[in-house]
Amino acid sequence: MRLKRALFLAHGAKGPEGLPEEGWREVVLPHQWSLDGEEAEVGWYRLALPEGGPRRFLRSLGDYFQEAWLDGTYLGRHEGYFFPWLLELPQGKELLLRVSAPKEPLGVWPRFKRQIKGVLSQHDCRPGGTSERGQERGTGGLWGGVEVLFREEVALLALTHRLHPRPGGWRLLVRLLVDAPRAFREPLRLRLSPENFQGEALEREVVLEGEAGRAWREAVWDLPAMPLWEVWERGFPHLFRLEAELSGASLRAPSGFRTVELDPEGWLLLNGRRLFLRGTNIIPTQWLAGYTEAIAQRDVALLKEAHLNAVRVHAHVTHPAFYAACDREGVLAWQDFPLQWGYAPDEAFAQEALRQARAMVEVLGAHPSLYLWCAQNEPTHNRHALGPLLAGEIGGQDPTRPVREASDFREHPYPGWYWGHLRDFLALPGAPLPSEFGAQALPRAELLRRVLGEAAWPPRWEVWAYHNFQPHETFRVAGVEPGASLEEFVENSQAYQAKLLEFVIHAYRRGKGRVVGYFQFMFVEPWEGITWAVLDVERVPKRGFYALKEASSPVLLSLVPYRERLEVGAPPLQEAWLVSDLDRPLSLQVRLWLEGPAALSLLEVEVALAPGEVRRVFSLGELWESPLEAQARFLPVQEALAQLPPGAYRLVGEAWEGERLWSRHVLELTYLEPLLPPGVAW
């Protein structure tokens, strides 16, 4: 039974004896006190428990420490935010839960953190960023709510599974968390049903036995060949529901039949076939209590609208609804363990991290969308001590998925933002799988005025910095001009982000083979910040969203300009490429033209592409080297270019398959009057 309401009091008391009688207020569960405007580190919840049994268990999801008292008797303590506390409840009516998410003291925070919360405790996309204020507006509370589970003597508390391919079918390893006061031998009924398509259910009954105590018990079920779970662009994500019934209690878990592995060149093999990963990073929210199934479904729909087939859940474990939506919609998920930057180097912390890593596998391991585990994000001094330890443990718990020790700084190239120039991406930094890149962009002016108030314009930079804005990178690396108004600043900022994302992704797509995918940083703003996201906190797109969407089309036409500023008569195009991520052949009509003060058709050609092929279909250098008869075909275009009036032009390219427009690429060019008369120089 899910409890819907509780009495709440923000108070630092260590135990019930220190609590006042006054000041309690009713709250709706799930709940996080920051969403109510409370800047607290400890919150108390008073819950009226329903009767039932013969055994009762508490299942609560809270951030970060929980302690429980029932009718004044202390029951225990739990650490960790993303996996449930499963606590047996003796007889009694009033439960007190003390939930604490204390700020870590400066000196411990930020380099030697002890709370395993990833970006929810330190990040440059949360309130205060990486400043000393970076722990403000914390995430404490019962974000996942509270349930009371009624069970018989042999109590089923959790269900997950591992899927292993075998000749002609699959071997399903069913894992059940069972709490029993004695040795037991009980019938276990299993059912596997289609969740999102029509089909027959499979059923099996086995005998489950075990010793007294709480432990994971296992049952093996051999299954025939099954419809496969696939990403949305390659097929249908056939999803199943696994149900287990033991001693009158039943639980369910998602299931999908697919294999994931990495080949020696770093490609992801999904169901034995290479898949080019077009992805982004996501932190859907800082406060999970406010996240819902509807928001999750909308977020995953926006991922698909942006033509992305993968998403990296960045340095935290997010709301269960997000993984369920990825399962349904055929979007792959890369899952980070919640470690961001530096942590305590001692044995006790390593032991706790191992415990929570095992819990992460049990909580999320049933989701077919989840294809990869990663132990740390951008680790510092812990890189070679903690990463291998955690990766080994995760891989031992789940041998069905690849595991990475870390997503390292070297895989996170930021030319054009932290250093260098966006043109540096032509060298394909971060290859073969860059897992972060991007630039900040301001959200719309109306939202900024609402969030920042009088500090919005003229800007009060200290307020902007609290909301994650990076002025040095914006003005001195990216060269964004603030302009004369907030609206102009927003336009300039969003234009730069869009330009960078278009340039970078096109470069990575043309480098397919040396590059096996990409994960842009990032998709949505997790709070009212000014970040690298392409959607603001209210999911309103910035210009970068459309750049990401167009550059991530499964079929891409990519144009490389000869110059951006050129003289009348010069060719506008250096190269044209076609990239296909589809697993079928294509016959494409490619059209290129100039539009501006005059219009000029440049090229119309039909191109046959093999499945997954990347090909350069035009090269100016190869044209100059071609036989004269081949060059003669372009003489009319050369003559027409020499007659163009100067001005601003758009080089437009489109790739069509029949009536379907797969890709449109537009480059801004400026034709200038020649500095020298014709014939004076070569």
XYZ file of C-alpha atoms in Angstrom:
682
model
C 0.000 0.000 0.000
C 1.429 3.382 -1.051
C 1.127 6.090 1.593
C -0.050 9.338 0.063
C 0.423 11.853 2.874
C 2.585 12.490 5.903
C 3.153 15.134 8.526
C 6.462 16.915 7.928
C 8.794 19.037 10.008
C 12.173 20.445 8.987
C 14.166 20.072 12.197
C 17.701 19.038 13.103
C 16.820 16.847 16.094
C 18.870 13.661 16.405
C 15.946 11.663 17.781
C 12.205 11.883 18.477
C 12.785 13.185 21.998
C 14.108 16.451 20.570
C 11.109 17.167 18.362
C 8.561 19.881 19.143
C 4.831 19.230 19.066
C 4.153 22.356 17.018
C 5.102 23.226 13.484
C 4.213 20.002 11.666
C 2.426 20.360 8.346
C 0.803 17.885 5.994
C 2.680 17.101 2.759
C 1.900 14.953 -0.243
C 4.277 12.084 -0.938
C 6.641 11.881 -2.783
C 8.224 14.975 -1.246
C 11.478 16.956 -1.219
C 11.610 19.975 1.027
C 13.591 22.157 -1.412
C 10.557 22.089 -3.705
C 8.658 23.794 -0.868
C 11.346 26.444 -0.471
C 12.878 24.872 2.670
C 16.668 25.241 2.919
C 17.135 22.397 5.410
C 19.428 19.442 5.934
C 17.097 17.248 8.008
C 13.411 16.531 7.620
C 11.111 14.423 9.807
C 8.086 12.528 8.465
C 5.290 11.215 10.704
C 3.289 8.432 9.058
C 0.223 6.506 10.193
C 0.762 2.859 9.304
C -1.981 0.528 8.048
C -2.425 -2.821 9.718
C -1.965 -6.081 7.852
C 0.303 -8.994 7.647
C 1.280 -11.324 9.125
C 4.470 -9.376 8.183
C 4.851 -5.722 7.196
C 7.777 -4.125 5.400
C 8.632 -0.500 4.750
C 9.759 0.339 1.215
C 10.960 3.940 1.098
C 13.083 5.943 -1.331
C 14.767 8.854 0.403
C 17.769 11.105 -0.054
C 20.245 10.484 1.534
C 20.211 8.947 5.051
C 17.080 7.474 6.647
C 16.398 6.434 10.221
C 13.143 4.968 11.578
C 11.302 4.842 14.909
C 8.040 2.935 15.413
C 6.023 3.993 18.454
C 9.277 5.339 19.903
C 11.386 2.206 19.243
C 14.459 2.685 17.028
C 14.438 0.336 13.998
C 17.553 1.137 11.998
C 19.361 3.282 9.439
C 19.760 3.323 5.649
C 22.305 5.088 3.407
C 21.862 5.782 -0.307
C 19.308 7.703 -2.352
C 18.527 5.647 -5.461
C 17.634 2.213 -4.056
C 14.871 1.455 -1.568
C 15.104 0.826 2.127
C 13.330 -2.485 2.785
C 12.762 -2.625 6.505
C 10.556 -5.044 8.432
C 8.048 -3.242 10.643
C 6.971 -4.750 13.965
C 3.540 -4.060 15.416
C 2.840 -0.380 15.882
C 0.902 2.535 14.459
C 3.068 5.646 14.153
C 6.291 5.643 12.138
C 8.796 8.466 12.363
C 11.306 8.746 9.525
C 14.292 11.038 9.899
C 15.641 11.846 6.435
C 18.897 13.769 6.279
C 20.851 15.156 3.356
C 23.515 17.128 5.206
C 25.872 19.487 3.471
C 29.347 18.060 3.532
C 31.863 20.355 5.251
C 34.211 22.402 3.113
C 37.462 20.496 2.968
C 35.568 17.224 2.568
C 33.413 18.801 -0.141
C 34.167 19.059 -3.024
C 37.308 16.910 -3.489
C 36.755 14.214 -0.865
C 32.979 13.768 -0.870
C 31.425 10.839 0.982
C 27.791 10.968 -0.168
C 27.237 8.971 -3.365
C 24.921 11.361 -5.182
C 26.889 12.393 -8.270
C 25.512 15.543 -9.896
C 22.891 15.884 -7.144
C 25.578 17.001 -4.685
C 28.242 18.663 -6.879
C 28.045 19.805 -10.475
C 28.249 22.877 -12.665
C 24.555 22.439 -13.564
C 23.057 22.728 -10.078
C 22.324 25.743 -7.841
C 25.582 27.492 -7.023
C 27.537 25.455 -9.546
C 31.065 24.623 -8.417
C 31.278 27.560 -6.012
C 31.161 27.254 -2.229
C 27.376 27.637 -2.555
C 27.138 24.489 -4.686
C 25.311 22.451 -2.036
C 22.422 24.889 -1.674
C 18.860 23.835 -2.523
C 19.689 20.252 -1.633
C 17.844 17.150 -2.732
C 16.827 15.736 0.650
C 13.434 14.139 1.205
C 11.281 11.122 0.427
C 11.591 11.656 -3.319
C 10.207 8.190 -4.167
C 7.589 8.045 -1.444
C 6.741 5.266 0.980
C 5.010 1.911 0.584
C 3.961 -0.648 3.156
C 4.255 -4.209 1.837
C 2.100 -6.882 3.427
C 3.663 -10.326 3.232
C 3.277 -13.873 4.485
C 5.987 -15.602 6.459
C 8.158 -16.088 3.347
C 8.312 -12.548 1.989
C 9.086 -11.610 -1.613
C 10.612 -8.105 -1.584
C 12.264 -7.467 -4.971
C 12.517 -8.955 -8.450
C 15.041 -8.599 -11.246
C 16.685 -10.825 -13.851
C 19.553 -11.421 -16.272
C 19.051 -12.616 -19.853
C 21.613 -14.850 -21.550
C 21.374 -16.040 -25.167
C 21.651 -19.773 -25.788
C 21.399 -21.839 -28.983
C 17.828 -21.553 -30.238
C 16.608 -19.295 -27.478
C 17.363 -17.645 -24.161
C 18.204 -18.537 -20.592
C 16.455 -16.282 -18.101
C 18.064 -16.026 -14.672
C 15.311 -14.810 -12.347
C 16.556 -13.146 -9.157
C 14.251 -12.702 -6.163
C 14.999 -10.982 -2.871
C 13.364 -13.164 -0.230
C 13.161 -12.628 3.524
C 12.285 -15.773 5.511
C 12.486 -16.473 9.253
C 13.213 -20.144 8.576
C 14.421 -22.462 5.851
C 11.747 -22.666 3.174
C 10.613 -24.577 0.122
C 7.803 -22.795 -1.733
C 6.224 -22.920 -5.211
C 7.260 -19.986 -7.417
C 5.003 -19.065 -10.323
C 6.552 -17.135 -13.219
C 4.762 -15.501 -16.124
C 6.254 -13.661 -19.113
C 3.736 -11.545 -21.038
C 3.998 -9.200 -24.040
C 3.759 -5.616 -22.793
C 3.488 -3.493 -25.961
C 2.426 -5.971 -28.662
C 0.059 -8.879 -29.169
C 1.379 -12.318 -28.320
C 1.036 -15.324 -26.067
C 2.184 -15.370 -22.467
C 4.557 -18.051 -21.197
C 4.196 -19.572 -17.736
C 6.380 -21.698 -15.517
C 6.182 -23.051 -11.983
C 9.296 -24.093 -10.064
C 10.166 -24.767 -6.445
C 12.208 -22.075 -4.725
C 14.104 -22.980 -1.599
C 16.537 -21.282 0.727
C 17.862 -20.827 4.212
C 16.583 -18.472 6.874
C 17.407 -14.801 6.440
C 17.261 -12.224 3.670
C 19.067 -13.071 0.430
C 18.786 -13.083 -3.336
C 17.427 -16.414 -4.566
C 17.597 -17.553 -8.181
C 15.567 -19.603 -10.636
C 16.558 -20.540 -14.185
C 14.010 -20.563 -17.001
C 14.924 -21.679 -20.509
C 12.938 -19.878 -23.197
C 12.595 -20.264 -26.968
C 13.550 -17.612 -29.522
C 11.623 -14.409 -28.790
C 10.829 -11.167 -30.639
C 13.772 -8.809 -30.146
C 13.953 -5.414 -28.488
C 15.421 -2.907 -30.975
C 16.112 0.808 -31.165
C 13.326 2.800 -32.776
C 15.120 3.437 -36.074
C 15.964 -0.230 -36.722
C 12.861 -2.054 -35.602
C 10.353 -2.380 -32.790
C 11.214 -2.427 -29.062
C 9.361 -5.634 -28.145
C 8.840 -5.332 -24.419
C 7.771 -8.047 -21.989
C 6.552 -8.086 -18.399
C 8.049 -10.669 -16.043
C 5.790 -11.507 -13.100
C 6.734 -13.610 -10.097
C 4.345 -14.904 -7.417
C 5.605 -16.373 -4.161
C 3.643 -17.001 -0.967
C 0.729 -14.865 -2.087
C 2.871 -11.845 -3.055
C 3.543 -10.850 -6.644
C 6.053 -8.466 -8.252
C 6.799 -7.508 -11.833
C 9.816 -6.315 -13.783
C 10.392 -5.222 -17.399
C 12.142 -7.505 -19.842
C 13.333 -7.348 -23.425
C 15.345 -9.794 -25.471
C 18.485 -8.272 -26.988
C 22.237 -8.619 -26.797
C 24.732 -5.791 -26.319
C 28.505 -5.977 -26.640
C 31.435 -3.935 -27.935
C 33.580 -5.090 -30.831
C 37.395 -4.569 -30.878
C 37.009 -1.238 -32.706
C 34.655 0.133 -30.064
C 31.392 -0.245 -32.007
C 28.271 -1.173 -30.099
C 26.817 -4.428 -31.386
C 23.090 -4.453 -30.702
C 21.682 -7.892 -31.498
C 24.950 -8.669 -33.274
C 24.858 -5.648 -35.631
C 26.818 -2.421 -35.430
C 24.921 0.673 -34.342
C 26.235 4.235 -34.647
C 25.225 5.965 -31.422
C 23.647 9.395 -31.796
C 23.186 10.519 -28.245
C 23.047 13.194 -25.605
C 23.554 13.495 -21.838
C 20.577 14.004 -19.574
C 19.934 15.156 -16.018
C 16.140 15.426 -16.192
C 15.822 17.228 -12.856
C 17.646 17.993 -9.627
C 14.539 17.072 -7.593
C 13.153 13.652 -8.430
C 9.964 14.095 -6.391
C 8.683 16.522 -9.029
C 9.371 14.216 -11.951
C 6.437 12.208 -13.328
C 5.667 9.531 -15.895
C 4.172 12.205 -18.149
C 7.343 14.315 -18.045
C 9.487 11.231 -18.647
C 7.405 10.239 -21.649
C 7.685 13.769 -23.028
C 11.465 13.819 -22.511
C 11.955 10.547 -24.369
C 9.620 11.724 -27.143
C 11.837 14.806 -27.485
C 14.917 12.559 -27.686
C 13.323 10.729 -30.592
C 12.209 13.994 -32.185
C 15.876 15.009 -32.115
C 16.690 11.766 -34.015
C 18.705 10.387 -31.087
C 18.908 6.659 -30.453
C 20.841 6.810 -27.170
C 21.029 8.848 -23.984
C 23.579 8.973 -21.203
C 22.077 9.302 -17.721
C 24.768 11.639 -16.519
C 26.532 10.842 -13.216
C 23.411 9.911 -11.247
C 20.547 7.441 -11.159
C 17.362 9.212 -12.202
C 13.651 8.574 -11.754
C 12.361 5.051 -12.591
C 9.849 6.535 -15.038
C 12.643 7.668 -17.338
C 14.044 4.151 -17.805
C 10.550 2.756 -18.366
C 9.956 5.336 -21.119
C 13.271 4.420 -22.789
C 12.219 0.751 -22.675
C 8.902 1.537 -24.373
C 10.291 3.888 -27.008
C 13.397 2.003 -28.109
C 16.043 4.444 -26.851
C 19.303 3.041 -25.462
C 20.528 4.258 -22.065
C 24.130 4.552 -20.867
C 24.046 4.474 -17.055
C 26.619 6.217 -14.878
C 27.150 5.277 -11.253
C 26.571 8.461 -9.176
C 30.212 9.521 -8.811
C 31.194 12.987 -10.091
C 34.797 14.237 -9.717
C 36.557 13.581 -6.386
C 35.696 11.335 -3.422
C 37.225 10.139 -0.177
C 40.239 7.877 -0.804
C 39.813 5.582 2.209
C 38.761 1.943 2.456
C 35.449 2.688 4.141
C 34.260 4.825 1.237
C 35.366 2.208 -1.306
C 33.415 -0.430 0.625
C 30.261 1.711 0.626
C 30.647 2.464 -3.088
C 30.879 -1.274 -3.802
C 27.667 -1.894 -1.836
C 25.797 0.793 -3.719
C 27.175 -0.332 -7.088
C 25.682 -3.770 -6.471
C 22.386 -2.110 -5.553
C 22.403 -0.109 -8.802
C 22.665 -3.308 -10.841
C 19.779 -4.917 -8.957
C 17.540 -1.838 -9.221
C 18.120 -1.086 -12.929
C 19.445 -4.303 -14.434
C 16.109 -5.569 -15.779
C 15.650 -2.639 -18.194
C 16.344 -3.686 -21.808
C 17.121 -0.089 -22.805
C 20.113 0.014 -20.474
C 23.118 -1.084 -22.515
C 26.236 0.060 -20.618
C 27.434 0.720 -17.074
C 30.034 3.375 -16.248
C 31.656 3.544 -12.806
C 32.657 7.254 -12.610
C 32.351 10.535 -14.462
C 35.476 12.675 -14.832
C 37.230 11.136 -11.827
C 40.256 12.934 -10.437
C 42.483 11.344 -7.781
C 40.162 8.294 -7.531
C 40.555 7.358 -11.204
C 42.902 4.394 -10.906
C 42.008 3.259 -7.388
C 38.207 3.324 -7.405
C 37.291 2.961 -11.086
C 38.763 -0.514 -11.688
C 37.376 -1.761 -8.366
C 33.827 -0.645 -9.139
C 33.920 -1.694 -12.788
C 35.059 -5.177 -11.797
C 32.264 -5.500 -9.251
C 29.586 -4.230 -11.645
C 30.797 -6.559 -14.391
C 30.727 -9.483 -11.993
C 27.164 -8.648 -10.977
C 26.054 -8.222 -14.595
C 28.090 -9.997 -17.285
C 25.445 -9.226 -19.945
C 26.491 -5.590 -20.524
C 29.740 -3.727 -21.227
C 31.254 -1.849 -18.278
C 33.534 1.202 -18.376
C 35.839 2.220 -15.547
C 35.176 5.904 -16.215
C 34.095 8.520 -18.671
C 37.337 10.494 -18.675
C 38.212 14.102 -19.404
C 40.003 12.978 -22.571
C 36.652 11.828 -23.984
C 35.064 15.223 -23.246
C 36.435 17.657 -25.846
C 35.370 21.291 -25.461
C 37.118 23.313 -28.194
C 35.181 26.490 -28.799
C 34.082 26.631 -25.174
C 36.850 25.950 -22.665
C 39.741 26.268 -25.110
C 40.701 26.556 -28.758
C 38.230 27.053 -31.573
C 35.345 24.952 -32.830
C 37.405 24.216 -35.965
C 39.570 22.007 -33.718
C 36.799 19.422 -33.929
C 37.952 18.599 -37.458
C 40.665 16.527 -35.737
C 37.887 14.404 -34.148
C 38.951 14.880 -30.502
C 37.504 12.348 -28.090
C 37.276 9.644 -30.772
C 36.142 6.938 -31.050
C 33.258 7.851 -28.699
C 33.165 11.458 -27.444
C 30.765 11.397 -24.504
C 30.584 15.163 -23.828
C 30.940 18.289 -25.965
C 28.971 21.487 -26.400
C 28.551 25.122 -25.403
C 26.259 27.023 -23.089
C 23.274 28.957 -24.410
C 20.885 31.274 -22.635
C 17.255 30.215 -22.325
C 14.594 32.571 -23.642
C 14.503 36.130 -22.314
C 11.049 35.772 -20.744
C 12.249 32.876 -18.578
C 15.448 34.685 -17.601
C 13.501 37.741 -16.438
C 11.148 35.530 -14.442
C 14.022 33.625 -12.777
C 16.648 36.355 -12.346
C 14.355 39.316 -11.718
C 16.160 42.656 -11.696
C 19.508 40.867 -12.113
C 18.524 39.768 -15.616
C 19.303 43.051 -17.391
C 21.586 44.797 -17.031
C 23.256 41.575 -15.882
C 24.400 41.158 -12.313
C 27.059 38.617 -13.048
C 27.255 37.146 -9.541
C 23.571 36.174 -9.800
C 24.103 34.790 -13.292
C 27.093 32.769 -12.036
C 24.941 31.209 -9.280
C 22.700 30.050 -12.136
C 25.711 28.381 -13.830
C 26.556 31.066 -16.434
C 30.233 31.027 -17.460
C 31.293 34.539 -18.572
C 34.933 33.835 -19.425
C 34.019 31.034 -21.809
C 31.097 32.952 -23.284
C 32.926 36.191 -24.022
C 36.630 35.329 -24.261
C 36.622 31.876 -25.829
C 33.364 31.691 -27.774
C 33.392 35.416 -28.533
C 29.657 35.846 -27.985
C 28.607 39.513 -27.957
C 26.134 40.551 -25.226
C 24.471 43.084 -27.514
C 22.274 45.967 -26.446
C 19.422 44.005 -24.845
C 18.676 40.720 -23.143
C 16.832 39.547 -26.264
C 19.882 40.263 -28.394
C 22.163 38.466 -25.934
C 19.856 35.417 -26.001
C 19.895 35.399 -29.809
C 23.698 35.663 -30.021
C 24.212 32.976 -27.376
C 21.787 30.496 -28.911
C 23.201 31.135 -32.395
C 26.683 30.229 -31.189
C 25.549 27.009 -29.497
C 23.656 25.976 -32.625
C 26.634 26.745 -34.864
C 29.009 24.740 -32.683
C 26.726 21.710 -32.399
C 26.101 21.652 -36.153
C 29.813 21.905 -36.924
C 30.867 19.280 -34.371
C 28.255 16.646 -35.162
C 28.778 16.973 -38.907
C 32.513 16.452 -38.369
C 31.905 13.355 -36.243
C 29.361 11.972 -38.705
C 31.774 12.423 -41.638
C 34.382 10.620 -39.534
C 32.166 7.566 -39.062
C 34.415 4.550 -38.603
C 37.055 6.476 -36.724
C 34.098 7.683 -34.636
C 31.471 5.150 -33.498
C 29.015 7.589 -31.941
C 28.678 10.737 -29.859
C 26.911 12.061 -26.763
C 26.311 15.814 -26.839
C 26.246 17.666 -23.502
C 23.408 18.131 -22.660
C 19.675 17.778 -23.360
C 17.541 19.568 -20.730
C 18.272 22.044 -17.974
C 17.701 20.286 -14.621
C 16.793 23.534 -12.873
C 16.432 27.252 -13.638
C 20.005 27.464 -14.873
C 22.010 28.753 -17.824
C 23.681 25.591 -19.059
C 24.795 23.552 -22.040
C 21.252 22.191 -22.524
C 19.360 22.553 -25.799
C 15.989 22.591 -23.987
C 15.334 24.942 -21.095
C 13.922 23.751 -17.770
C 10.369 24.070 -19.170
C 11.352 22.032 -22.269
C 11.183 25.020 -24.616
C 13.781 24.480 -27.369
C 16.782 26.701 -27.849
C 18.158 27.027 -31.375
C 20.659 24.322 -30.467
C 17.852 21.760 -30.246
C 17.089 22.185 -33.936
C 20.795 22.062 -34.812
C 21.126 18.806 -32.841
C 18.015 17.413 -34.508
C 19.071 18.246 -38.075
C 22.664 17.059 -37.590
C 21.478 13.787 -35.998
C 19.178 12.668 -38.803
C 19.741 8.948 -39.509
C 20.538 10.009 -43.093
C 22.704 13.120 -43.283
C 23.868 15.383 -46.077
C 26.941 17.276 -44.867
C 28.374 20.233 -46.816
C 31.857 21.638 -46.283
C 32.203 25.210 -47.581
C 35.165 26.297 -49.690
C 35.220 29.560 -47.743
C 32.610 31.447 -45.731
C 33.663 34.760 -47.332
C 34.681 34.444 -50.961
C 34.963 36.429 -54.140
C 32.437 36.340 -56.949
C 33.317 33.447 -59.229
C 34.760 31.218 -56.506
C 33.202 27.799 -55.847
C 31.022 27.734 -52.697
C 31.602 24.076 -51.912
C 34.697 22.154 -50.876
C 33.066 18.772 -50.191
C 29.666 17.082 -49.913
C 29.132 13.908 -47.871
C 26.298 11.462 -47.391
C 26.035 9.437 -44.189
C 23.544 6.652 -43.551
C 22.965 4.969 -40.201
C 20.143 2.829 -41.592
C 20.575 -0.899 -42.059
C 19.104 -0.903 -45.557
C 20.299 0.400 -48.942
C 19.222 3.858 -50.063
C 18.717 5.595 -53.381
C 18.946 9.339 -52.740
C 18.384 12.408 -54.880
C 20.863 15.105 -53.851
C 20.218 18.719 -54.831
C 22.489 21.699 -54.164
C 21.771 25.333 -54.923
C 22.568 28.913 -53.967
C 19.910 31.379 -52.944
C 20.343 35.072 -52.226
C 20.552 38.125 -54.514
C 20.484 35.526 -57.319
C 19.523 31.857 -57.391
C 21.755 29.213 -58.919
C 21.359 25.441 -59.182
C 24.710 23.753 -58.539
C 24.187 20.003 -58.605
C 21.534 17.327 -58.967
C 22.707 13.761 -58.677
C 21.355 10.345 -57.696
C 23.441 8.401 -55.187
C 23.070 4.769 -54.121
C 24.227 4.144 -50.550
C 24.875 0.763 -48.965
C 23.521 0.093 -45.457
C 25.403 2.172 -42.908
C 27.660 3.757 -45.530
C 29.446 7.099 -45.297
C 30.675 8.542 -48.601
C 32.099 11.758 -49.968
C 29.991 12.421 -53.044
C 31.713 15.632 -54.158
C 35.270 16.919 -53.738
C 36.528 20.135 -55.272
C 40.074 18.825 -55.202
C 39.078 15.662 -57.064
C 37.188 17.762 -59.612
C 40.303 19.821 -60.367
C 42.238 16.572 -60.856
C 39.588 14.964 -63.065
C 39.841 14.666 -66.900
C 38.862 17.715 -68.915
C 35.664 16.109 -70.172
C 34.532 15.627 -66.557
C 35.402 19.209 -65.704
C 33.479 20.414 -68.749
C 30.200 19.384 -67.129
C 30.730 22.093 -64.530
C 31.673 24.902 -66.937
C 28.115 26.342 -66.992
C 28.167 26.512 -63.199
C 31.580 28.193 -63.213
C 30.361 30.794 -65.689
C 27.214 31.425 -63.666
C 29.247 31.861 -60.458
C 31.284 34.565 -62.192
C 28.063 36.489 -62.898
C 26.685 36.422 -59.344
C 25.915 39.795 -57.777
C 27.772 40.254 -54.465
C 25.846 39.773 -51.255
C 24.757 37.307 -48.584
C 23.879 33.822 -49.875
C 22.722 30.502 -48.513
C 24.203 27.282 -49.819
C 21.389 24.758 -49.522
C 21.604 21.007 -49.900
C 18.860 18.419 -49.666
C 18.831 14.615 -49.747
C 15.533 12.993 -50.767
C 14.411 9.381 -50.868
C 11.392 9.558 -53.124
C 8.989 11.979 -51.423
C 10.845 11.848 -48.092
C 13.278 14.618 -47.222
C 15.921 12.987 -45.072
C 18.357 15.837 -44.618
C 18.688 19.540 -45.342
C 21.939 21.398 -44.736
C 22.248 25.174 -45.061
C 25.464 27.202 -44.942
C 25.667 30.996 -44.794
C 28.103 32.486 -47.350
C 29.057 35.981 -48.433
C 30.149 36.738 -52.005
C 32.333 39.847 -52.291
C 33.551 41.970 -55.173
C 36.972 40.755 -56.408
C 39.924 42.716 -55.071
C 41.735 42.322 -58.378
C 40.416 42.516 -61.950
C 39.880 39.166 -63.699
C 43.059 37.771 -65.209
C 45.484 39.703 -63.002
C 46.099 36.754 -60.688
C 45.607 32.986 -61.072
